[in-house]
PDB file of C-alpha atoms in Angstrom:
ATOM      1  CA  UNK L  11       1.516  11.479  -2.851  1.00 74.00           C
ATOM      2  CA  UNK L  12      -1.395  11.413  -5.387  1.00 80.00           C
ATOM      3  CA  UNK L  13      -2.369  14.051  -7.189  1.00 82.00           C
ATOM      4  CA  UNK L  14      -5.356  15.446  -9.589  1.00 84.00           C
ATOM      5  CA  UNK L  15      -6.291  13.593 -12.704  1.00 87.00           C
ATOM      6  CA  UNK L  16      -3.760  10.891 -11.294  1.00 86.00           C
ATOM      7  CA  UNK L  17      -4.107   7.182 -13.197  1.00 86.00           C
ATOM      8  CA  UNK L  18      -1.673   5.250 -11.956  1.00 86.00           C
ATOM      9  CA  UNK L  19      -0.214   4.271  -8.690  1.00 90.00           C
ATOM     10  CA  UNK L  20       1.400   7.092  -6.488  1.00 89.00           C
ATOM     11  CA  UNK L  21       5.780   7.053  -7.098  1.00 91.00           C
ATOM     12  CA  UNK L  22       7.155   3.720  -5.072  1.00 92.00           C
ATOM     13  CA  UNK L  23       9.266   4.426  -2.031  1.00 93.00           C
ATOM     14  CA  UNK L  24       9.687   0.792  -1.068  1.00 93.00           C
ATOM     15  CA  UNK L  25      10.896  -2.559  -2.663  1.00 93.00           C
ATOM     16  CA  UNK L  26       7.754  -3.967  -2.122  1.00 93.00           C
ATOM     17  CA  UNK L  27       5.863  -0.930  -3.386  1.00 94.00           C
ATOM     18  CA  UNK L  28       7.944  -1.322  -6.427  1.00 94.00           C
ATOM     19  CA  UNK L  29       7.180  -5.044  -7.033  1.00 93.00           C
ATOM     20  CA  UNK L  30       3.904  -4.219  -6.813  1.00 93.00           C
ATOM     21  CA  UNK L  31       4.351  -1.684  -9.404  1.00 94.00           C
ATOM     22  CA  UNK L  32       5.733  -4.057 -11.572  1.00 93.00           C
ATOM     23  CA  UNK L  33       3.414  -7.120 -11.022  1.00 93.00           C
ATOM     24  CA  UNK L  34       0.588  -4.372 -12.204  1.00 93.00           C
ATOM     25  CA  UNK L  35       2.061  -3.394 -15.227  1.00 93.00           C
ATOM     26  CA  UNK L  36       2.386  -7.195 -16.149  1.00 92.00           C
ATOM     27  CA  UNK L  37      -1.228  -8.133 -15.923  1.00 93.00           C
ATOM     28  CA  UNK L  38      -2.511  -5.007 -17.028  1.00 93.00           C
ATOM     29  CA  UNK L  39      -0.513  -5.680 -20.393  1.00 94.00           C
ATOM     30  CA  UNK L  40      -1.842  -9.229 -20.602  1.00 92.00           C
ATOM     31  CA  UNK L  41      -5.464  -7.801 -20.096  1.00 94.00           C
ATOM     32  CA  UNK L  42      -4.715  -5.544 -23.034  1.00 95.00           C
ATOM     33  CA  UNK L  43      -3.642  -8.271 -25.316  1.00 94.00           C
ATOM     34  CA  UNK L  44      -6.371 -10.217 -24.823  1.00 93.00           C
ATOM     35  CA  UNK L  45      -8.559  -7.598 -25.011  1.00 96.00           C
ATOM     36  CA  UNK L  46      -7.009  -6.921 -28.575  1.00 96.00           C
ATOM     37  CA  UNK L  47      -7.631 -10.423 -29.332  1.00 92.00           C
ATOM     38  CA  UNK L  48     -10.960 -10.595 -28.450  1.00 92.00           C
ATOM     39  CA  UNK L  49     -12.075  -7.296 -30.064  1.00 96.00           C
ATOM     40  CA  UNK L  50     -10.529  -8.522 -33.243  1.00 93.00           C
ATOM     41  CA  UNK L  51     -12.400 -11.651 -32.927  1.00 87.00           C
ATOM     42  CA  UNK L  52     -15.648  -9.617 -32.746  1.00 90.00           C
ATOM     43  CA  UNK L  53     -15.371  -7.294 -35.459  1.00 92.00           C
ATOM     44  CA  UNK L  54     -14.013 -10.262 -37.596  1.00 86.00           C
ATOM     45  CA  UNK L  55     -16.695 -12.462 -37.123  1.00 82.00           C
ATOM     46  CA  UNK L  56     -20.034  -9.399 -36.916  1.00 86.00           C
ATOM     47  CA  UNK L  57     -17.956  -7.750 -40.188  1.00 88.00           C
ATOM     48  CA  UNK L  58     -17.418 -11.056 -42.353  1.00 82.00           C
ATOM     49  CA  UNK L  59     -20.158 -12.410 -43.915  1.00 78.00           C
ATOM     50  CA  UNK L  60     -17.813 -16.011 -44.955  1.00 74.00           C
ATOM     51  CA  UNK L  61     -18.131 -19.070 -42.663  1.00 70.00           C
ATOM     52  CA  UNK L  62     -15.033 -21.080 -41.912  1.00 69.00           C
ATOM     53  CA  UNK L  63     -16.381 -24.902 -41.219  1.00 67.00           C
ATOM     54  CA  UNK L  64     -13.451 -25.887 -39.400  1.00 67.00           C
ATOM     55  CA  UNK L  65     -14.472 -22.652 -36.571  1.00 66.00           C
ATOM     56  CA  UNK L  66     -18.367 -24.151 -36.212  1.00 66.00           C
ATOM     57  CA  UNK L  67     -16.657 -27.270 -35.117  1.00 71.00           C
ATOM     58  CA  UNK L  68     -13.196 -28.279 -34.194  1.00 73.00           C
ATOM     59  CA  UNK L  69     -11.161 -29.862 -31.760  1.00 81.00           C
ATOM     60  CA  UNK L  70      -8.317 -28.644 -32.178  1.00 82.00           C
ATOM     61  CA  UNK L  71      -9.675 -24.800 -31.417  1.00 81.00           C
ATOM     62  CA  UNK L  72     -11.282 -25.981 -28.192  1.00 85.00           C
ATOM     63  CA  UNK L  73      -7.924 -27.420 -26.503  1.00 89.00           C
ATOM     64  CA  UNK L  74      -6.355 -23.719 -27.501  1.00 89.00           C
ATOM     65  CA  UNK L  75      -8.960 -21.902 -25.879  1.00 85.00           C
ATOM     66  CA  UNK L  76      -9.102 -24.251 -22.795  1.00 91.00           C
ATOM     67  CA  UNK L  77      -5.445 -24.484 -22.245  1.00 95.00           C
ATOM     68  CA  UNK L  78      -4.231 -20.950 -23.213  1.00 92.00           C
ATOM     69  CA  UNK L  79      -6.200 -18.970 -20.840  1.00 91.00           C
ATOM     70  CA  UNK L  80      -5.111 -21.402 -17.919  1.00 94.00           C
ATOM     71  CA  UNK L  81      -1.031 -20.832 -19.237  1.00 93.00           C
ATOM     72  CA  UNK L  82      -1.939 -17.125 -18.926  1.00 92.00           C
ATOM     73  CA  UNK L  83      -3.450 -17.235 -15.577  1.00 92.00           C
ATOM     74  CA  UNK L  84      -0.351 -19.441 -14.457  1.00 93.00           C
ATOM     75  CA  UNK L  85       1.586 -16.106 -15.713  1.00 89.00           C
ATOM     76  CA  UNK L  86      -0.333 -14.152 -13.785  1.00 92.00           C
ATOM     77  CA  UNK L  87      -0.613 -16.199 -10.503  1.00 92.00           C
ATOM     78  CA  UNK L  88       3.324 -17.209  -9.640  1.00 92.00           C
ATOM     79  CA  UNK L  89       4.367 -13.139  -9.201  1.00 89.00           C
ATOM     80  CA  UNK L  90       1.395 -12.551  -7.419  1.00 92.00           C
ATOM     81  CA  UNK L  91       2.485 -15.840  -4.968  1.00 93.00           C
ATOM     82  CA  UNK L  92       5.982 -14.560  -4.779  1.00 91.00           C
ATOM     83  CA  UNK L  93       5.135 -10.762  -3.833  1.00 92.00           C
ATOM     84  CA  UNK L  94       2.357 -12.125  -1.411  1.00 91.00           C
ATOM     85  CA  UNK L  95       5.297 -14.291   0.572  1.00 91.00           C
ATOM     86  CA  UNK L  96       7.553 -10.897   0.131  1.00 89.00           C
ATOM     87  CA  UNK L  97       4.858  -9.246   1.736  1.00 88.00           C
ATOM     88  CA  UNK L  98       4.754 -11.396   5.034  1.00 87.00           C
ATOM     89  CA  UNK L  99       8.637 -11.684   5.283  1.00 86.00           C
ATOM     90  CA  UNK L 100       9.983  -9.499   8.176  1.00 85.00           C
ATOM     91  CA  UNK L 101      13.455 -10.279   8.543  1.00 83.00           C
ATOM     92  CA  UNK L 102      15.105  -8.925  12.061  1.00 89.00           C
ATOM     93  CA  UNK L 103      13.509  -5.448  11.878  1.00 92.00           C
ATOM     94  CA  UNK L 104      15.821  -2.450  13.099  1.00 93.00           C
ATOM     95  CA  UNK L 105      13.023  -0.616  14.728  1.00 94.00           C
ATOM     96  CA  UNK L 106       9.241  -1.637  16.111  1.00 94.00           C
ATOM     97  CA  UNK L 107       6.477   0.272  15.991  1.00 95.00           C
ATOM     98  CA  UNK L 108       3.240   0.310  17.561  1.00 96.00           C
ATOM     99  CA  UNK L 109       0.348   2.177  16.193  1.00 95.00           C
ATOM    100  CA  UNK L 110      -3.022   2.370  17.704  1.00 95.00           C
ATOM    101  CA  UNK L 111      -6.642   3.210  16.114  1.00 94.00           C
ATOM    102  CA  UNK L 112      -8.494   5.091  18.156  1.00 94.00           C
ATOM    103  CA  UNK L 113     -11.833   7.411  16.796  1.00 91.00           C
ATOM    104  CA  UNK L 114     -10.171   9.299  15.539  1.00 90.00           C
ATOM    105  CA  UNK L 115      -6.562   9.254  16.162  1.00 94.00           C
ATOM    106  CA  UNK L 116      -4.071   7.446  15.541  1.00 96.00           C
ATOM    107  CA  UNK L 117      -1.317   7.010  18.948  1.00 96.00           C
ATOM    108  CA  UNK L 118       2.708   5.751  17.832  1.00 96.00           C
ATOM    109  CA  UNK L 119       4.808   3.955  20.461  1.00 95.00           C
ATOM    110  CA  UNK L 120       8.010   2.971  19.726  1.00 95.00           C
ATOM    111  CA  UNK L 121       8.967  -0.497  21.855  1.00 92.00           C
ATOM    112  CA  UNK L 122      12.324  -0.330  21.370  1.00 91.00           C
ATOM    113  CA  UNK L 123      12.721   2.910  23.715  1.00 91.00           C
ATOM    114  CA  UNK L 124      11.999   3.308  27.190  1.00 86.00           C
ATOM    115  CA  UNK L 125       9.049   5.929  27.046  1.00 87.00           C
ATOM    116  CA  UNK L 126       9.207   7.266  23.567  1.00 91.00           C
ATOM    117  CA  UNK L 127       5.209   7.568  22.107  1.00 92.00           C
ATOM    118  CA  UNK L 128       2.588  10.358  21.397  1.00 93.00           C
ATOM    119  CA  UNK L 129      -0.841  10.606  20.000  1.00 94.00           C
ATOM    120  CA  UNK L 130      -1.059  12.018  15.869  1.00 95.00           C
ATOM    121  CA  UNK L 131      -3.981  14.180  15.572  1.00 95.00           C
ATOM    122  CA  UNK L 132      -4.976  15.686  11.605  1.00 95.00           C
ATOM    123  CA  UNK L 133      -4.240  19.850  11.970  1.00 94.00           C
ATOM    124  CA  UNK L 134      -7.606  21.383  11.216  1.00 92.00           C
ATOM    125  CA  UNK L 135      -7.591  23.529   7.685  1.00 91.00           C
ATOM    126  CA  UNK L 136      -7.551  26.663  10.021  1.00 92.00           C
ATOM    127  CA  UNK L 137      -3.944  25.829  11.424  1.00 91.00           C
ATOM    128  CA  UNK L 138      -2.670  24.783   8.262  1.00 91.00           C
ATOM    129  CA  UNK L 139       0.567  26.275   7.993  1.00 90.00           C
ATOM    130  CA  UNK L 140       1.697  26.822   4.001  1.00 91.00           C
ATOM    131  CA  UNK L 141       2.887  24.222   2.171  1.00 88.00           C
ATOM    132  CA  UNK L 142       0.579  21.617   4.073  1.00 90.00           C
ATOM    133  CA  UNK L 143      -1.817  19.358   2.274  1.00 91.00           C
ATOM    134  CA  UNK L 144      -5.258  19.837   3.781  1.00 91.00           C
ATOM    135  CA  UNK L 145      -7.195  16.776   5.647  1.00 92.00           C
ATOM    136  CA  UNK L 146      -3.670  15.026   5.118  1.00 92.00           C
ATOM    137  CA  UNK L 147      -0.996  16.743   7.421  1.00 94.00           C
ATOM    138  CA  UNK L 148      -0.909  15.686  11.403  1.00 94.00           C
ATOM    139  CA  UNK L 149       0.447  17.269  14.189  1.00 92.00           C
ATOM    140  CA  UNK L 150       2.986  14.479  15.206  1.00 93.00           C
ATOM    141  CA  UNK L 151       4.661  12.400  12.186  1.00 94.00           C
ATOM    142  CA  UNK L 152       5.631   9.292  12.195  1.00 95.00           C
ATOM    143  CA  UNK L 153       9.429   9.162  12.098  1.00 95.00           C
ATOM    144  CA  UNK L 154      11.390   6.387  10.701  1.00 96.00           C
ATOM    145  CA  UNK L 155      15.352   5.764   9.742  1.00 95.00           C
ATOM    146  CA  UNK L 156      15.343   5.629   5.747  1.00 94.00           C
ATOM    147  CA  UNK L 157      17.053   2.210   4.414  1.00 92.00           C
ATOM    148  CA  UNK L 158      16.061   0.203   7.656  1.00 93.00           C
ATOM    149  CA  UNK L 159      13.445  -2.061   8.429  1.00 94.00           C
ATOM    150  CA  UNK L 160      10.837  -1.242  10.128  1.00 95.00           C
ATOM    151  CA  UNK L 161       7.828  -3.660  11.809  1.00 95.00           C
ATOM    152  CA  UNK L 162       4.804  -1.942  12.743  1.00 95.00           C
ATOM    153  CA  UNK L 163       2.149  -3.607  15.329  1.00 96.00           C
ATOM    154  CA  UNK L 164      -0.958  -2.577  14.436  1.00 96.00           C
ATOM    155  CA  UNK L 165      -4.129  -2.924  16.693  1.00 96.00           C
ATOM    156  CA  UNK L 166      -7.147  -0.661  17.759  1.00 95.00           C
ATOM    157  CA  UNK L 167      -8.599   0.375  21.021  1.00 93.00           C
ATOM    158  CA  UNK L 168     -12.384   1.047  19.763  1.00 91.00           C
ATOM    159  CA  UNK L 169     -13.230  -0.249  16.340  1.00 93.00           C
ATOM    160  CA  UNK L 170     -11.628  -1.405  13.172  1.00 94.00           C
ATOM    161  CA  UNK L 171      -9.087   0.653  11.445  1.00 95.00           C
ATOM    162  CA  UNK L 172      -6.665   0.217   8.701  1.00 95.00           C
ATOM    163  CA  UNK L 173      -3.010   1.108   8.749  1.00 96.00           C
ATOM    164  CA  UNK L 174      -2.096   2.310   5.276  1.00 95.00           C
ATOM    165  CA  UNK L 175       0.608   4.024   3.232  1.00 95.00           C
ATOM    166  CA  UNK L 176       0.178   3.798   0.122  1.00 93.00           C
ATOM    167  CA  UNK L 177       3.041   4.463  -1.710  1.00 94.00           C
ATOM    168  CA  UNK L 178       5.059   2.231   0.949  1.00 94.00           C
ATOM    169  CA  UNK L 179       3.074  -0.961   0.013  1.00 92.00           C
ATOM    170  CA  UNK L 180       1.367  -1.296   3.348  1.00 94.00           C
ATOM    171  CA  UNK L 181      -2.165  -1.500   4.549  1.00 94.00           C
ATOM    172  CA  UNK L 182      -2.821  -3.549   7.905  1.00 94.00           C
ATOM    173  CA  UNK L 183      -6.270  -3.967   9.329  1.00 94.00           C
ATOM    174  CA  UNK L 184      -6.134  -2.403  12.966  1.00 95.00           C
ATOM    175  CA  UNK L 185      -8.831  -4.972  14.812  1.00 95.00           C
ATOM    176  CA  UNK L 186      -9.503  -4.431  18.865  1.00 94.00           C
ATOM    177  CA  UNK L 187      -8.624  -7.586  20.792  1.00 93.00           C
ATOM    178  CA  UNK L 188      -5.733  -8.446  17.919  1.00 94.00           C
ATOM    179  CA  UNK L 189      -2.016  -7.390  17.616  1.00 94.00           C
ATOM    180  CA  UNK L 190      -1.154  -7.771  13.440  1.00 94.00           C
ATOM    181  CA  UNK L 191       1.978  -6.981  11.911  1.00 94.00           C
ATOM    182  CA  UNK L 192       3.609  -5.384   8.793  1.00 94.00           C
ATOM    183  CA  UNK L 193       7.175  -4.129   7.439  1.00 94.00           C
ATOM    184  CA  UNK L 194       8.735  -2.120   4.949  1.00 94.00           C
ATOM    185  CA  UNK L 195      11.995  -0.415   4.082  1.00 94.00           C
ATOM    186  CA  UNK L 196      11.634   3.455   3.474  1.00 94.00           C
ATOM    187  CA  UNK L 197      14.202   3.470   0.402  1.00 94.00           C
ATOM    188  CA  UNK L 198      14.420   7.228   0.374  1.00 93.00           C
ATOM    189  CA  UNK L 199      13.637  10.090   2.523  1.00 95.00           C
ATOM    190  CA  UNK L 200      10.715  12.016   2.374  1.00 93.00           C
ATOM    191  CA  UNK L 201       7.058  12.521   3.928  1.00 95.00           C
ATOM    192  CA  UNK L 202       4.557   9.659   2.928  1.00 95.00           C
ATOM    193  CA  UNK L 203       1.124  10.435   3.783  1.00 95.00           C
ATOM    194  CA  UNK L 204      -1.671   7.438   3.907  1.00 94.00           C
ATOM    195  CA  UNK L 205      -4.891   7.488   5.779  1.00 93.00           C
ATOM    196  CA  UNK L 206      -7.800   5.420   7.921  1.00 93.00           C
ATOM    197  CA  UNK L 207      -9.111   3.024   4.973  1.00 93.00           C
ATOM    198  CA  UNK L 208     -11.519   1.066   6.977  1.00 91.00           C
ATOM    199  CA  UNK L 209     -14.346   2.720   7.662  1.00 92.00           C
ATOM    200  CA  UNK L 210     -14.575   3.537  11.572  1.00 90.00           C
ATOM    201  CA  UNK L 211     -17.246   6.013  12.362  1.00 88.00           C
ATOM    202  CA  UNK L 212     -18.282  10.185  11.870  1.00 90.00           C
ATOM    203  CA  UNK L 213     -14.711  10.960  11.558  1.00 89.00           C
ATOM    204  CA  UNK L 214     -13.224   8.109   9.549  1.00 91.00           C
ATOM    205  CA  UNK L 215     -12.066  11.079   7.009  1.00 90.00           C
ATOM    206  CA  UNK L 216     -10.064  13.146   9.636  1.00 93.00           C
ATOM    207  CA  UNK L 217      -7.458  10.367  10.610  1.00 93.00           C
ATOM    208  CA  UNK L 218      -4.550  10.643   8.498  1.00 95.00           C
ATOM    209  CA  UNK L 219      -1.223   8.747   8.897  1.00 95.00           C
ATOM    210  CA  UNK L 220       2.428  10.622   7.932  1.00 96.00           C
ATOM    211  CA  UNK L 221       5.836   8.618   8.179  1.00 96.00           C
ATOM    212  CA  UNK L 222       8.530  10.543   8.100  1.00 95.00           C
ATOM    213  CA  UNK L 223      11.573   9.064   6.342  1.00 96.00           C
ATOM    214  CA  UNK L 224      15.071  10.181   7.712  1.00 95.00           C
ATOM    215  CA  UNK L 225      18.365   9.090   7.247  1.00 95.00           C
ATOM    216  CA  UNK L 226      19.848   7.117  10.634  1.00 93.00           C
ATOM    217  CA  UNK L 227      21.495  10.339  12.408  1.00 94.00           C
ATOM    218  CA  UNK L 228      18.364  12.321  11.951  1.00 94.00           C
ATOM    219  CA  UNK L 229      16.243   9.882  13.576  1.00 94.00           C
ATOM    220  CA  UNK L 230      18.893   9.411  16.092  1.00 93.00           C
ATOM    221  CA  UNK L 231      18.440  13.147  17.368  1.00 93.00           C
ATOM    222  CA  UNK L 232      14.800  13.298  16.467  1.00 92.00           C
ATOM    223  CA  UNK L 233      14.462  10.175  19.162  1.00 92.00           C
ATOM    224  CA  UNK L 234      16.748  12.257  21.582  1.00 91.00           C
ATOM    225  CA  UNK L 235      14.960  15.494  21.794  1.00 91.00           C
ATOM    226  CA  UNK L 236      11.697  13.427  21.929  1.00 89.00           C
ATOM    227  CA  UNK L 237      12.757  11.841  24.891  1.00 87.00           C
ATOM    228  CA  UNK L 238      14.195  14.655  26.550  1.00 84.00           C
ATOM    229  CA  UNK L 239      10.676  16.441  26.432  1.00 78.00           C
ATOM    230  CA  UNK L 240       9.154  13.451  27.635  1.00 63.00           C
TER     231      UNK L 240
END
């Protein structure tokens, strides 16, 4: 999770988190060269008091500077293409999700079981037990199987909301009236907290989101006890 004085991204804990990761760190050091390049050319031409005729006019220059930046944004655009198609792909998901915006809630069912759902409320500061993060922790957490993916429907039953995790590479607009979809692969276990990040009303602040990552026979008794107390 992110932390104070943070500058970077929060730790990947999905392949598409870590793509992301990468395809960041690729432009960003192609926005520092050429932000070398063109400080250089600044201080060269304010500090110099010579005048190259060839610079005031040339042809030559003017195809470098036309075609270069269009080769770098080429650079730039094909990863950004390929981890935009990664994005969308969900290939026959192990698990379905649904989660539900409500003000200010967010409510889990799980499609794949019988009657298997419950609402996810944020714990007020006062009932934080230690250890908990505060405006951050929820009552219910989302629970997945680690190294399995998982497709979450995302809709809303009042306004919009947004679905997102960061450090899983997902955010998914929750919109009333419309059913949208995302996936990831949890590639380790842990707790991954995200929250509401459209804004939705008073309480947009208080509607955190925790998923839960497992390995298989965890989830598998997780599932059963919630079941048997349903």
């Amino acid at each position: 999770m992110a932390h104070p004085t943070q500058l970077g991204f929060q730790d990947a804990a999905s392949p598409v988190m870590e793509e992301l990761l990468h395809s960041h760190d690729h432009a960003l050091m192609i926005v520092f060269l050429i932000s070398t390049l063109v400080l250089y050319i600044i201080i060269a031409m304010v500090s110099t008091k010579l005048t190259n005729k060839y610079i005031l006019d040339s042809q030559e220059i003017e195809i470098v500077w036309t075609v270069l930046p269009a080769v770098i944004l080429i650079l730039i655009a094909l990863p950004s293409l390929r981890i935009l198609y990664l994005m969308d792909e969900i290939n026959d998901p192990h698990l379905t999700i649904k989660a539900m915006g409500h003000q200010w809630y967010w409510s889990y069912e799980y499609t794949d079981y019988e009657d298997l759902g419950f609402d996810s409320y944020m714990i007020p500061t006062q009932d934080l037990a230690p250890g908990h993060f505060r405006l951050l922790e929820t009552d219910h957490r989302m629970v997945v199987p680690m190294e399995s993916p998982i497709r979450v429907l995302v809709s809303a039953e009042d306004v919009l909301h947004s679905w997102a995790v960061p450090s899983l590479g997902v955010k998914m607009d929750a919109v009333p009236g419309r059913l949208n979809q995302t996936a990831f692969i949890a590639s380790r276990p842990g707790v991954f907290y995200g929250q509401c990040s459209e804004i939705c009303g008073a309480n947009h602040s208080f509607m955190p989101i925790v998923v839960e990552a497992v390995p298989l026979e965890h989830f598998e008794s997780w599932s059963s006890l919630m079941l048997e107390d349903a």
